[in-house]
Coordinates of C-alpha atoms and ligand atoms in Angstrom, one line a residue:
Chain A
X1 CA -6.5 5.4 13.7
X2 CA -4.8 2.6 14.4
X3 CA -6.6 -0.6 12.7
X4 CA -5.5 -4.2 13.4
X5 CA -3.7 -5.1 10.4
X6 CA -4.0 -9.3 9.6
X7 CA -1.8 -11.5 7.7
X8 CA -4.4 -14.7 5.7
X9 CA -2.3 -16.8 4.4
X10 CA -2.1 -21.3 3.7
X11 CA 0.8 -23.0 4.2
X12 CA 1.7 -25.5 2.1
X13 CA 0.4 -27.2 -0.7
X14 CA -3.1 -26.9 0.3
X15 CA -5.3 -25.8 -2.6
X16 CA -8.4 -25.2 -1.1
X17 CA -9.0 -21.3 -0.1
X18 CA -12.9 -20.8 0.2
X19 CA -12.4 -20.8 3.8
X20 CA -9.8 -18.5 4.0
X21 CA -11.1 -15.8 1.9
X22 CA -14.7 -16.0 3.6
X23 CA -12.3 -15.6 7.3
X24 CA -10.6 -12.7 5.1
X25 CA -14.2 -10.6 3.8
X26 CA -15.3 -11.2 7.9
X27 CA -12.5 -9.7 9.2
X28 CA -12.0 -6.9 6.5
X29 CA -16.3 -6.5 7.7
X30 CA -15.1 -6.2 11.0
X31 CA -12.9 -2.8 10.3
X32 CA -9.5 -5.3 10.1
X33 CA -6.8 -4.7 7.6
X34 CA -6.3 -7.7 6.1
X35 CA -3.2 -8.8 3.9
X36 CA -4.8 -11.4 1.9
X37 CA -1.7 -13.8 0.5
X38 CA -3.5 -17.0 -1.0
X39 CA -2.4 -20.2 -1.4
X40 CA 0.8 -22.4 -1.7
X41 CA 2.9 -20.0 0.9
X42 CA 5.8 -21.3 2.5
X43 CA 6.5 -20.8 5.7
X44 CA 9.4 -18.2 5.7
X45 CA 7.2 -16.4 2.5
X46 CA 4.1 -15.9 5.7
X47 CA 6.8 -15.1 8.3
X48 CA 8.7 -12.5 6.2
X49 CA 5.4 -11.3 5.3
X50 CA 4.2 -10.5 8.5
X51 CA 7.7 -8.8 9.7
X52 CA 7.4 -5.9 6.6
X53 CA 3.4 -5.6 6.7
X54 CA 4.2 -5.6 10.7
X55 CA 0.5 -7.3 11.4
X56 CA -0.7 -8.0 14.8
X57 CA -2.3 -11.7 13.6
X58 CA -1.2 -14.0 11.8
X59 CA -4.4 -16.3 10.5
X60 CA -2.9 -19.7 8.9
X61 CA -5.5 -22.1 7.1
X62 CA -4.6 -25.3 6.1
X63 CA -7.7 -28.2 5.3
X64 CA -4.7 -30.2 3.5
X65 CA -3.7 -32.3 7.3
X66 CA -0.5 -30.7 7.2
X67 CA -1.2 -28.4 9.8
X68 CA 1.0 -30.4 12.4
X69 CA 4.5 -29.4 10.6
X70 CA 3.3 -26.1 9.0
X71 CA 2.0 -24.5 11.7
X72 CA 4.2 -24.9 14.5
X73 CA 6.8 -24.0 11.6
X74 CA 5.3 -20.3 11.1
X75 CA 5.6 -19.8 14.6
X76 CA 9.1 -20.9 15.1
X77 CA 10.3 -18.4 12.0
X78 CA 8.6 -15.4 13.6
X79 CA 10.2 -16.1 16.9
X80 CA 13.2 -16.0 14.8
X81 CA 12.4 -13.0 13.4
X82 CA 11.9 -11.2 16.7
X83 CA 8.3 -11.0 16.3
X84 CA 7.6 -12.2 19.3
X85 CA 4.3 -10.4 20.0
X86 CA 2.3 -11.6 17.0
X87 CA -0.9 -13.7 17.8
X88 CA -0.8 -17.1 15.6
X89 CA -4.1 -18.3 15.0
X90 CA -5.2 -21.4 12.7
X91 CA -8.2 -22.8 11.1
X92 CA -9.3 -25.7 8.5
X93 CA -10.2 -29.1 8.8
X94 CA -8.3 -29.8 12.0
X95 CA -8.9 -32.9 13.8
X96 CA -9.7 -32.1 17.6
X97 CA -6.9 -34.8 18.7
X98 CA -4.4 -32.5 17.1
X99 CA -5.3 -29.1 18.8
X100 CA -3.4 -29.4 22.2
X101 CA -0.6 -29.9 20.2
X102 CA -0.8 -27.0 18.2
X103 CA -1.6 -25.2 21.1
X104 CA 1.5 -25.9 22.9
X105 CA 3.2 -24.9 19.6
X106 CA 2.2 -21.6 20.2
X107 CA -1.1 -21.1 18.1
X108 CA -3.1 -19.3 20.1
X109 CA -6.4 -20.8 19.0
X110 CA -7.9 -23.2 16.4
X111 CA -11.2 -22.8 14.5
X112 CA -12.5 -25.7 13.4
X113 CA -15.4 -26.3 9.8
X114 CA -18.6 -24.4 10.9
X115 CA -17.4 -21.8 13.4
X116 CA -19.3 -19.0 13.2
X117 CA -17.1 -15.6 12.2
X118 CA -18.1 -13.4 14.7
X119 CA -16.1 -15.9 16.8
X120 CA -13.3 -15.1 15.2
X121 CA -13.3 -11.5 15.4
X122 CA -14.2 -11.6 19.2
X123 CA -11.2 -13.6 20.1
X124 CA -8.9 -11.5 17.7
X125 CA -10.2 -8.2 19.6
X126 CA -9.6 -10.1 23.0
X127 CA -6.5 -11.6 22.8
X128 CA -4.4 -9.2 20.1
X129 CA -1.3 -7.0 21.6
Chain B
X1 CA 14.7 -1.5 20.0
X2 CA 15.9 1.8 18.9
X3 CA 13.8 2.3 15.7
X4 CA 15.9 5.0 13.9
X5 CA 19.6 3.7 14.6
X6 CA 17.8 0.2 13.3
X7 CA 16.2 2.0 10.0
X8 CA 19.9 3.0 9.4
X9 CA 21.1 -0.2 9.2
X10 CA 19.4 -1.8 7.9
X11 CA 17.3 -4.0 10.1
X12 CA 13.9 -4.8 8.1
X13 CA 12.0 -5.1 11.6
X14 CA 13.1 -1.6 12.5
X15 CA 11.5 -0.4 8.7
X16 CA 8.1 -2.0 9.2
X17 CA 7.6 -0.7 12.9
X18 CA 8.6 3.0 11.8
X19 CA 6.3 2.8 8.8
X20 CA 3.6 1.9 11.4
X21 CA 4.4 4.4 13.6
X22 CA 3.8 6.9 11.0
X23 CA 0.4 5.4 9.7
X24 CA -1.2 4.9 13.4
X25 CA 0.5 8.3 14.1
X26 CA 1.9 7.0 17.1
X27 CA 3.8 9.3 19.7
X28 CA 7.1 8.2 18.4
X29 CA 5.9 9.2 14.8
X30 CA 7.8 12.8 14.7
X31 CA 10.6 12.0 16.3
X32 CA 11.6 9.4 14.0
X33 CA 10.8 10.9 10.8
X34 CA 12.9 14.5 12.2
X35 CA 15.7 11.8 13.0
X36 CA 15.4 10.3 9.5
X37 CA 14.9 13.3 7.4
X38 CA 18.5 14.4 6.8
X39 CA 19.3 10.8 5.4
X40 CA 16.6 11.3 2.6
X41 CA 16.4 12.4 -0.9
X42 CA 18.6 9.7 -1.9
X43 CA 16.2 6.9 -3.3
X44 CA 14.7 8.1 -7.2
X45 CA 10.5 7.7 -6.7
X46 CA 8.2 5.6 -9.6
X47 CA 4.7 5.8 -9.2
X48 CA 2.5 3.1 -11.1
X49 CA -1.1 3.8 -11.2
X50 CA -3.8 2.6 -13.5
X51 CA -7.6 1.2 -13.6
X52 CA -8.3 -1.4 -11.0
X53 CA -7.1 -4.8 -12.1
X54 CA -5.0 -3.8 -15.2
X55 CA -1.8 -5.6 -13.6
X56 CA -0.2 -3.1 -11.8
X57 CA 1.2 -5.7 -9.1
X58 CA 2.1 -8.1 -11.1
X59 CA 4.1 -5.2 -13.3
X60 CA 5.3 -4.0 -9.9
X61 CA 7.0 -7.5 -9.4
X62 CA 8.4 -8.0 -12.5
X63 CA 9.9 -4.6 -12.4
X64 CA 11.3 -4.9 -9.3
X65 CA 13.3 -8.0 -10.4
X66 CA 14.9 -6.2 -13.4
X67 CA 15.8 -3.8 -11.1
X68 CA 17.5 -6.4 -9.1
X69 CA 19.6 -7.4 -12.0
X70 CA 20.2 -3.6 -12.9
X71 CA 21.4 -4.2 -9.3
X72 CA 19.5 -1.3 -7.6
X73 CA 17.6 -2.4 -4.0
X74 CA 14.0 -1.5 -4.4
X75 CA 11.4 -0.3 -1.8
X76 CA 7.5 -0.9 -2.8
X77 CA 4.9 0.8 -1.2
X78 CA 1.2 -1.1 -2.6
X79 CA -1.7 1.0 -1.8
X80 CA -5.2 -0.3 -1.6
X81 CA -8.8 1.0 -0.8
X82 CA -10.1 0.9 2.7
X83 CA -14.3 -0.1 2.8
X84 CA -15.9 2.6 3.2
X85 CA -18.5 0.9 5.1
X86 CA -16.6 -0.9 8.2
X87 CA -13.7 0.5 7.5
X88 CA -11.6 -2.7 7.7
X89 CA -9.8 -3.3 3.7
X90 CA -8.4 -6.5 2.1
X91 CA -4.8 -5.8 1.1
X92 CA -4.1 -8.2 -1.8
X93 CA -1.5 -6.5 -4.1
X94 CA 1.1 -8.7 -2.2
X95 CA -0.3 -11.9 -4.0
X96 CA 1.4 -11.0 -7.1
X97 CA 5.0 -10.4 -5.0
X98 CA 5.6 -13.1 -2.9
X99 CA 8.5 -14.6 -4.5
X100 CA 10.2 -11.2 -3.6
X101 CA 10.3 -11.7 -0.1
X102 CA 13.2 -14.1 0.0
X103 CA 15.4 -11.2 -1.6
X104 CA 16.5 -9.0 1.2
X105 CA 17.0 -6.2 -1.3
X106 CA 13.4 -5.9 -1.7
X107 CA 10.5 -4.5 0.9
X108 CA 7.2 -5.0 0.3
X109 CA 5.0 -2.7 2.2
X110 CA 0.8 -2.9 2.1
X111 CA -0.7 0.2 2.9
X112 CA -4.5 0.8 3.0
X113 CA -6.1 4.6 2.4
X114 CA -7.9 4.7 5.5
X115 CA -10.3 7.5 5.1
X116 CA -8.4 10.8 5.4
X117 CA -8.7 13.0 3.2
X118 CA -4.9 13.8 2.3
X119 CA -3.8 11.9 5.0
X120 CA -3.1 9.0 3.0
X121 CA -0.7 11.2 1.1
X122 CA 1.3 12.9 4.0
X123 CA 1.9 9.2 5.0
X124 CA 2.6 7.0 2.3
X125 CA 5.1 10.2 1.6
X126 CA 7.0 9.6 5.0
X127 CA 6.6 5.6 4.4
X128 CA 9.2 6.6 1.5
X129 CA 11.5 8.9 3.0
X130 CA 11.5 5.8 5.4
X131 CA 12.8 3.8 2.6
X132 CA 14.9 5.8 1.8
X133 CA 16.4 6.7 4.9
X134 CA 16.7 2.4 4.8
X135 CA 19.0 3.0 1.6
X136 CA 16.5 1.5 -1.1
X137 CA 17.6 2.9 -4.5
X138 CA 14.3 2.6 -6.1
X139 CA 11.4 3.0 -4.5
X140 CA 8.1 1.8 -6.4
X141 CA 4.2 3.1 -5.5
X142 CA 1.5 1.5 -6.4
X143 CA -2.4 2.9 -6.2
X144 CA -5.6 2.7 -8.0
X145 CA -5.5 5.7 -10.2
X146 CA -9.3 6.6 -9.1
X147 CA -9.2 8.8 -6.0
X148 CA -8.2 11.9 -6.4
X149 CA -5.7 11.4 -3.4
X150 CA -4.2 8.0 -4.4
X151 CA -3.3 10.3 -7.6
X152 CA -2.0 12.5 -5.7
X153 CA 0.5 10.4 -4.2
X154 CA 2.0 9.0 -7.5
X155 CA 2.4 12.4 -9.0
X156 CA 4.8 13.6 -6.7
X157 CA 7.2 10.8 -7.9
X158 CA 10.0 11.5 -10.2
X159 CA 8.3 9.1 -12.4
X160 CA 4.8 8.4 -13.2
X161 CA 3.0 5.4 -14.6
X162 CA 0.1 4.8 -16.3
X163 CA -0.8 1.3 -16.9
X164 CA -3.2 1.1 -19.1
X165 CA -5.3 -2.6 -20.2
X166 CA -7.3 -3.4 -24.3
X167 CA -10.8 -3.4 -23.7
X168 CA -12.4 -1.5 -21.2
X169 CA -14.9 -0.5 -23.5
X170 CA -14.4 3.0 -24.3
X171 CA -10.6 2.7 -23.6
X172 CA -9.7 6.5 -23.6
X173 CA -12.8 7.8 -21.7
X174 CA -11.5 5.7 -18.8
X175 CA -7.6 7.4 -18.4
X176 CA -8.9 10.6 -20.2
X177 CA -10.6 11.4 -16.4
X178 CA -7.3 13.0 -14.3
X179 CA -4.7 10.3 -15.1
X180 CA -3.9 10.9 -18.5
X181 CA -2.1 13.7 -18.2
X182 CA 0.3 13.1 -15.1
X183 CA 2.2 9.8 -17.1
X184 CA 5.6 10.3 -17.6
X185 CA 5.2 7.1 -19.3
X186 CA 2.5 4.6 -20.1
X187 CA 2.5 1.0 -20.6
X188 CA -0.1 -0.9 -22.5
X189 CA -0.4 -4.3 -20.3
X190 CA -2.4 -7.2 -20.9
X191 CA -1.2 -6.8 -24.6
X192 CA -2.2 -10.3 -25.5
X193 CA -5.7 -8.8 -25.8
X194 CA -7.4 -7.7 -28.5
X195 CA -7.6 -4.0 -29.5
X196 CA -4.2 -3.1 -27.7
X197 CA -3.3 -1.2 -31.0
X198 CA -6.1 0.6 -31.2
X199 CA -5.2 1.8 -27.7
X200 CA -1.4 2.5 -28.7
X201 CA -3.3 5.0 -31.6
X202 CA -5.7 6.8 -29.1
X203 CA -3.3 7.4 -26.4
X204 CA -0.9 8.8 -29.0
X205 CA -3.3 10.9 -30.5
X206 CA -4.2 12.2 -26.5
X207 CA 0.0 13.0 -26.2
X208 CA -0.4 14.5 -29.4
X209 CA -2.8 17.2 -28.1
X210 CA -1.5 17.5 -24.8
X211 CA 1.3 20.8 -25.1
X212 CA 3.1 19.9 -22.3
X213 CA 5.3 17.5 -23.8
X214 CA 7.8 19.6 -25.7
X215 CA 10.9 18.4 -23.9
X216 CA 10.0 14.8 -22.7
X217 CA 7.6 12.4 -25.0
X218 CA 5.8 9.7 -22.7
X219 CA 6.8 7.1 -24.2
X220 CA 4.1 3.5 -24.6
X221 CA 5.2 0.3 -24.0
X222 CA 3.3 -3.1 -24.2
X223 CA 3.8 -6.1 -21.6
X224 CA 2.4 -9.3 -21.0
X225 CA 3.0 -8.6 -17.3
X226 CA 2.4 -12.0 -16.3
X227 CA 4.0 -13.7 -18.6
X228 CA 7.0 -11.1 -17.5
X229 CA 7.3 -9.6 -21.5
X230 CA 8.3 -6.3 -22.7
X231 CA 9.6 -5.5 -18.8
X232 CA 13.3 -4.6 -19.9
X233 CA 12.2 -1.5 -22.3
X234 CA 9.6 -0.8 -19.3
X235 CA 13.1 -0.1 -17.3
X236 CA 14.5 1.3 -20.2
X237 CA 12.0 3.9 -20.2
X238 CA 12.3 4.7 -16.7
X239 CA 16.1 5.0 -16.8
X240 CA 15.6 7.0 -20.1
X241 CA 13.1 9.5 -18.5
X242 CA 15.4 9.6 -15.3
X243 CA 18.3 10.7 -17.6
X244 CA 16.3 13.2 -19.0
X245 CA 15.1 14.8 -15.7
X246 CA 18.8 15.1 -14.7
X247 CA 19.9 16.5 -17.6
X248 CA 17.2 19.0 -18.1
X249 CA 17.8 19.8 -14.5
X250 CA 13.9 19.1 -14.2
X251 CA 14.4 16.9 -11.4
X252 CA 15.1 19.6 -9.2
X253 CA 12.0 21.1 -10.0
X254 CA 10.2 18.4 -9.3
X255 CA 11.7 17.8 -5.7
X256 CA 11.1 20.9 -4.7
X257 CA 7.4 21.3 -5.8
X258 CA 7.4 17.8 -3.6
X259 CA 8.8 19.4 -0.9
X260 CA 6.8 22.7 -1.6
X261 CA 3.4 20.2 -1.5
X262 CA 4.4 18.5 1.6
X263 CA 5.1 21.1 3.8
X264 CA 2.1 23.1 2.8
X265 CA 0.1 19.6 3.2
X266 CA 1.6 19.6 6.6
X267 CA 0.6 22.9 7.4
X268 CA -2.7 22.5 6.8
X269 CA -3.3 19.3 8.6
X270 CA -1.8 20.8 11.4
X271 CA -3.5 24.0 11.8
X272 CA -6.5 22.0 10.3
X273 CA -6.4 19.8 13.9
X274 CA -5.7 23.3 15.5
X275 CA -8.8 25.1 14.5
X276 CA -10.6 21.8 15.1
X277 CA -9.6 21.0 18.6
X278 CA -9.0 24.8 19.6
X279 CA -11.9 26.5 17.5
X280 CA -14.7 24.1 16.7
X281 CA -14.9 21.7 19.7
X282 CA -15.4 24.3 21.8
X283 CA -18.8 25.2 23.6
X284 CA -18.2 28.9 22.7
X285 CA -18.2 28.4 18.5
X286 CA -21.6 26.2 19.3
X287 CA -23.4 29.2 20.6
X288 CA -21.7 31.2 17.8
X289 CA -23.3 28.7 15.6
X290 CA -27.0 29.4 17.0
X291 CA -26.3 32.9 17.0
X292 CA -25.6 32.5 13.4
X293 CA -28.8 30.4 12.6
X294 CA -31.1 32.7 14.7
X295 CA -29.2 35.5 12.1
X296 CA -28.3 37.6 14.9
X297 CA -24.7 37.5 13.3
X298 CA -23.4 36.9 10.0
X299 CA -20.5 34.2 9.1
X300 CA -18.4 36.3 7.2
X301 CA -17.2 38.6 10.6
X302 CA -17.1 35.4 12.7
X303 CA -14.8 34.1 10.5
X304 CA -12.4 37.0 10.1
X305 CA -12.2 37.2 13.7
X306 CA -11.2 33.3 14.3
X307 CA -8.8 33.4 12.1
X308 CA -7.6 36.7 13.4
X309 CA -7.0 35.2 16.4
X310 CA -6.1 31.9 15.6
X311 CA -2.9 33.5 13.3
X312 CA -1.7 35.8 15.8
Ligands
B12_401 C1 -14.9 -27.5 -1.3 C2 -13.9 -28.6 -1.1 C3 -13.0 -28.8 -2.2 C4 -12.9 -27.9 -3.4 C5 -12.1 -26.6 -3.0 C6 -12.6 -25.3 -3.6 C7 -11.7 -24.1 -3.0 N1 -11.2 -23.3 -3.9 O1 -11.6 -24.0 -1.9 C8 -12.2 -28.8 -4.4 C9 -13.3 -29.5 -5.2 C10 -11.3 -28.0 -5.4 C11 -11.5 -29.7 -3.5 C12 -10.4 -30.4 -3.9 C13 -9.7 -31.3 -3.1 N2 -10.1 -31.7 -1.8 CO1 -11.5 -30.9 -0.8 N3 -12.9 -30.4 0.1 C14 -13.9 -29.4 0.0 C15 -14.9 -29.5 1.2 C16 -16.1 -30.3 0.7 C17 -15.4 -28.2 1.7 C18 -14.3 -27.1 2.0 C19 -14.9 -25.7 2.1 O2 -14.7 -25.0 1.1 N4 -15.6 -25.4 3.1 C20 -16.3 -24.1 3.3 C21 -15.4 -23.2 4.1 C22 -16.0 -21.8 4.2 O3 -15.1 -23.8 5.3 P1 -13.7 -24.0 5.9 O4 -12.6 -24.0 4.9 O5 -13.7 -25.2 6.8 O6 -13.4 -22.7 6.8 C23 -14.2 -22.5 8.0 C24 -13.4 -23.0 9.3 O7 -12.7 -24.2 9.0 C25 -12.6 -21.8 9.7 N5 -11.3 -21.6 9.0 C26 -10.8 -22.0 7.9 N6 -9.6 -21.5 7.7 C27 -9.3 -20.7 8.7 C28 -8.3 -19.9 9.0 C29 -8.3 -19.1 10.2 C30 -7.1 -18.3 10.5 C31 -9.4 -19.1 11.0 C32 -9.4 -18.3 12.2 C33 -10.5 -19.9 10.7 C34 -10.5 -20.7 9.6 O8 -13.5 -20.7 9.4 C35 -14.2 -21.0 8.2 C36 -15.6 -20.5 8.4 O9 -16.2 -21.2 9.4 C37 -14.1 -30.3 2.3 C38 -14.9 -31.1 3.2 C39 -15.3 -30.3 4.4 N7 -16.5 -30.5 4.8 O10 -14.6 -29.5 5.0 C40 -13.2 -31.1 1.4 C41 -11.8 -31.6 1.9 C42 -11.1 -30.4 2.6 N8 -11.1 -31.9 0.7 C43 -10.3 -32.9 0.8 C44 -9.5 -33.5 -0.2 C45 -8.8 -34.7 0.1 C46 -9.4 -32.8 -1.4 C47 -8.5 -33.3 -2.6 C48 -7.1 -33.7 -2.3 C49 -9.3 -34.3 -3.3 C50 -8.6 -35.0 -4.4 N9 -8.2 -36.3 -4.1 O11 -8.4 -34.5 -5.5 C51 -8.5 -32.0 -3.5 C52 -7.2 -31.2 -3.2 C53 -7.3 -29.7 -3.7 C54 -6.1 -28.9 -3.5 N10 -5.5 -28.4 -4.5 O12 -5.6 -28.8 -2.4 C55 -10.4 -33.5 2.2 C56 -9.1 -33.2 3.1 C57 -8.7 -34.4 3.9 C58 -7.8 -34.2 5.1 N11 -7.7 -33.0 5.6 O13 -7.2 -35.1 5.5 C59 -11.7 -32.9 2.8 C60 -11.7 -32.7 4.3 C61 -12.8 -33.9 2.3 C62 -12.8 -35.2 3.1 N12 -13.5 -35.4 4.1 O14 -12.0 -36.1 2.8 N13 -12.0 -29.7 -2.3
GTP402 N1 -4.0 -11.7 -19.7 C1 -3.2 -11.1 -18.9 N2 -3.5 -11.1 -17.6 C2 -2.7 -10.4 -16.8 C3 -1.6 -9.6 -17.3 N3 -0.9 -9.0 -16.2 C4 -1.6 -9.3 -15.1 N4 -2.7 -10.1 -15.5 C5 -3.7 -10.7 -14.5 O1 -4.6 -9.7 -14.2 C6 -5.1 -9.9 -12.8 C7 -4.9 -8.6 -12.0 O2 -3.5 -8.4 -11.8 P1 -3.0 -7.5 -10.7 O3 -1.5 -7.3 -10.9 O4 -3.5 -7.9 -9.3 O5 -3.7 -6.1 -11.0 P2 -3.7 -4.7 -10.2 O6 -3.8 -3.6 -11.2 O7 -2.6 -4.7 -9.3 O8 -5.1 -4.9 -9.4 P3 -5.6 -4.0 -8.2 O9 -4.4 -3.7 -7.3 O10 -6.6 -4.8 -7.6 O11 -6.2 -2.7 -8.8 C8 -4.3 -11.1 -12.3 O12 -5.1 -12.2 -12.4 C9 -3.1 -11.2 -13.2 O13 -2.6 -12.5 -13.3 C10 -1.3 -9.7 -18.7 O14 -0.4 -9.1 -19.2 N5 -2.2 -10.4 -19.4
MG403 MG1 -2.6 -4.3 -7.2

C-alpha cells in the first residue's frame, strides 16, 4: 500500500521537457507515484514541493548546462527543510566532467542522453529510504 | 519528530508526514488521527469536481488566491487517477499551483486513488481533518467527477462544485451521469468557447427539473480560469451558499450525515478486513467452499452461521 511517491521537476529556465515526461510515464509504468511539475521551477518551488507531497525522490532534469548551480541548490533547500532522507537524482544533457561534482553535492546519481529507463527504476528501487 | 504536537503548530513537515501516514496506513496512522480528532470540524470543506481537463486546477489556484485576499488559509487536497495497469499514477494537478507554494498559508497536497474501493474516500477524508487539525480555514478537494468514489468524496463537503467546459459534444449527457445533481453550485469554465450559453440554458433547464432545490438555487458562473476571470463571484457564491447552510441550520445536517457516512465507512472496512483475515483466509471456509460446489451444502446457512459468529 505504500507506493514510492516521485517529485519530476526542471530547474531553471530550461525549456526542453521530452526527457522528463518520458522518465515521468516510465516510472508511473513502474507502479511509482509521480508528481509531474514541468518546466521553469525554481528551486525553493521543487523543494517546497517535495516537503507537502512528502516524496521519497526527487528526479531533477536540466539539458539547459545549468545543472552545476541548480542542482546542488535543490539539495541544499531540502536539507533546509529537514528532509534529509530524500534521494536527489538528476538527468539531461550532463557532461561526464561535471558528475563527481554533482555527486559530492549530494545527487545521488546522474543519467546521462540514452539511458535506458529500466535503469532508472532499478536504482530508485535500490537506493530509496 | 512528534507528528501530532508538530500538526498543531503548525510545522508543514509534520502535515505532509501525517497525511502519509494515513494513506500508506502506517502503524502510527490511528494514533494520530485519535490525537487530532478533537481539534477538527473547524475548517468549512469545497469540493470541485468536473470532466477531466475542464480546469479544475487551474480554478483551484485561482480560488485559492482570492481566498488569500478574503484572508482565509486554505488547505487543497488534488486527487488524481492511479493506472490501473501498473498501478504507479502521474500526479499533475500541481502544475497549475506552483506559484502557491511560496505562500505558507496555502498546502498543496497530491493524492492518487490507489485502487480501493472506498478507501480513497476514508483517506482523503482524514487528509482533511489533518488540515484541519493544521488550522486551514478552507479546505479545497479536487477529483475527476467520473468514479463513483472520487464523487463520493466531494459530496461530503459543505460545498460542491461542478465545473462544467462548452463543447463536449452533447454537453448535458456528460454531467447529466451522477454529477449533476450533487452541485451546490456550478461554474461554466473555459467560457471563451463557443456554445457556453447554450450550456448556461441546459443546465438551467436540468435545475429547473430537479425538486430539490426549493431552499438553495445552484447558482452558474462563467470563468476564464486561466486567464483568472469571473473568480470573485465564484467566491461570492461559495460564501453565499455557506451563509445559507448556516442560516438554514442545513450545515448541521450535512456534518452529521458526514460523520454518519464515515463511521459507517469505517465499520465496514474494518469488519470487511475482519471477515477477510478471520473468515475467508482460512483453510476451513475453503473446504466449506467445495462442500458448497459439490452441493452437499447450500450458501444461504453458511452464511447465517458466519455471520452469527462473527457478530457475537
Ligand atoms: C529536442 C531538442 C529540442 C527541442 C525541445 C522539445 C521539448 N519540448 O523537449 C527544441 C527544438 C524546442 C529545442 C530547443 C532548444 N534547444 Co534543444 N535540443 C533537443 C535535442 C535534439 C534532443 C533532446 C531530447 O528531447 N531528447 C530526447 C529525450 C528523451 O532525452 P533526454 O532529454 O536526454 O532524456 C534522457 C536522459 O537524458 C535521461 N534524463 C533526462 N532527464 C532526466 C531526469 C532524471 C531525473 C533522470 C533520472 C533521467 C533523465 O533519461 C532520458 C531517457 O534516456 C538536444 C540534443 C540531444 N541530443 O540531447 C538539444 C539540446 C538539448 N538543445 C540545445 C539548445 C542549445 C537548445 C536551444 C537553446 C536552441 C536555441 N538556440 O534556440 C533551445 C532552447 C529551448 C528552451 N526553451 O529551453 C542544446 C543544449 C546545450 C547545452 N546543454 O549546453 C542541445 C544539447 C543541442 C546541442 N548539442 O547543442 N531543443
Ligand atoms: N481556453 C481555456 N483554457 C483553460 C481555461 N482554464 C483552464 N484551461 C486550460 O485547460 C487545460 C487543463 O486545465 P487543468 O486545470 O489542468 O484541468 P483539470 O480539470 O484540473 O484537469 P485534470 O485534473 O487532468 O482532470 C490547461 O491547459 C489549462 O491552461 C479557460 O478558462 N479557458
Ligand atoms: Mg487537475
Amino acid at each position: 500500500m505504500s507506493n514510492i511517491r516521485v517529485l519530476v521537476a526542471k530547474p531553471g529556465l530550461d525549456g526542453h521537457d521530452r526527457g522528463a515526461k518520458v522518465v515521468a510515464r516510465a516510472l508511473r509504468d513502474a507502479g511509482f507515484e509521480v508528481i509531474y511539475t514541468g518546466i521553469r521551477l525554481t528551486p525553493e518551488q521543487i523543494a517546497e514541493a517535495a516537503l507537502q507531497d512528502d516524496v521519497k525522490v526527487v528526479a531533477l532534469s536540466l539539458l539547459s548546462g545549468a545543472h552545476n548551480t541548480l542542482f546542488p541548490k535543490v539539495v541544499e533547500l531540502l536539507k533546509e527543510k529537514g528532509l534529509n532522507d530524500v534521494l536527489v537524482i538528476g538527468g539531461g544533457v550532463i557532461p561526464d566532467a561535471d558528475i563527481p561534482g554533482l555527486k559530492a553535492a549530494g545527487i545521488a546519481e546522474v543519467f546521462t542522453p540514452g539511458t535506458p529507463t529500466s535503469a532508472i527504476v532499478d536504482f530508485i528501487n535500490a537506493n530509496v529510504k | 519528530m512528534n507528528i501530532v504536537e508538530g500538526v498543531l503548530n503548525h510545522n508543514r513537515l509534520a502535515l505532509a508526514k501525517a497525511i502519509t501516514a494515513v494513506e500508506n496506513e502506517y502503524d502510527n496512522a490511528v494514533e494520530i488521527m485519535t490525537a487530532l480528532y478533537p481539534h477538527t470540524g473547524n475548517a468549512y470543506v469545497i469540493g470541485i469536481t468536473g470532466p477531466p481537463g475542464a480546469g479544475k486546477s487551474t480554478l483551484t489556484d485561482k480560488l485559492a488566491k482570492e481566498f488569500r485576499k478574503r484572508g482565509k488559509t486554505v488547505g487543497i487536497i488534488a486527487v488524481d487517477p492511479t493506472s490501473p495497469f501498473s498501478g504507479g499514477a502521474i500526479l499533475g494537478d500541481r502544475i497549475r499551483m506552483l506559484d502557491l507554494s511560496s505562500d505558507e498559508g496555502i498546502f498543496v497536497r497530491s493524492m492518487a486513488t490507489r485502487g480501493s474501493l472506498g478507501g480513497l474516500s476514508q483517506k482523503a477524508g482524514d487528509a482533511v481533518k489533518l488540515m484541519d487539525a493544521f488550522g486551514f480555514d478552507i479546505i479545497i478537494i479536487e477529483t475527476v467527477g467520473v468514479g463513483q468514489s472520487e464523487v463520493d468524496i466531494v459530496k461530503t463537503a459543505d460545498t460542491t462544485m461542478v465545473v462544467v467546459i462548452p463543447g463536449m459534444g452533447d454537453d448535458i449527457q456528460a454531467i447529466k451521469a451522477g454529477i449533476l445533481e450533487i452541485g451546490d453550485l456550478f461554474t461554466i469554465n473555459k467560457a471563451d468557447r463557443e456554445g457556453t450559453d447554450k450550456l448556461n440554458i441546459e443546465i438551467e433547464m436540468m435545475l429547473e427539473l430537479n425538486p430539490e432545490h426549493v431552499s438553495w438555487r445552484p447558482p452558474i458562473n462563467r470563468t476564464i480560469a486561466s486567464k483568472g476571470e469571473g473568480i470573485e463571484a465564484v467566491v461570492d457564491s461559495i460564501e453565499d451558499h455557506q451563509k445559507y447552510l448556516t442560516e438554514s441550520g442545513e450545515i448541521v445536517k450535512i456534518r452529521k450525515a458526514r460523520i454518519k457516512n464515515e463511521v459507517t465507512a469505517m465499520l465496514n472496512d474494518k469488519v470487511n478486513r475482519y471477515i477477510d483475515k478471520n473468515v475467508v483466509s482460512t483453510d476451513e471456509f475453503d473446504a466449506l467452499v467445495e462442500k458448497l460446489q459439490a452441493r452437499d451444502i447450500e450458501p444461504y446457512s453458511v452464511v447465517n452461521d458466519i455471520v452469527g459468529k462473527v457478530l457475537k
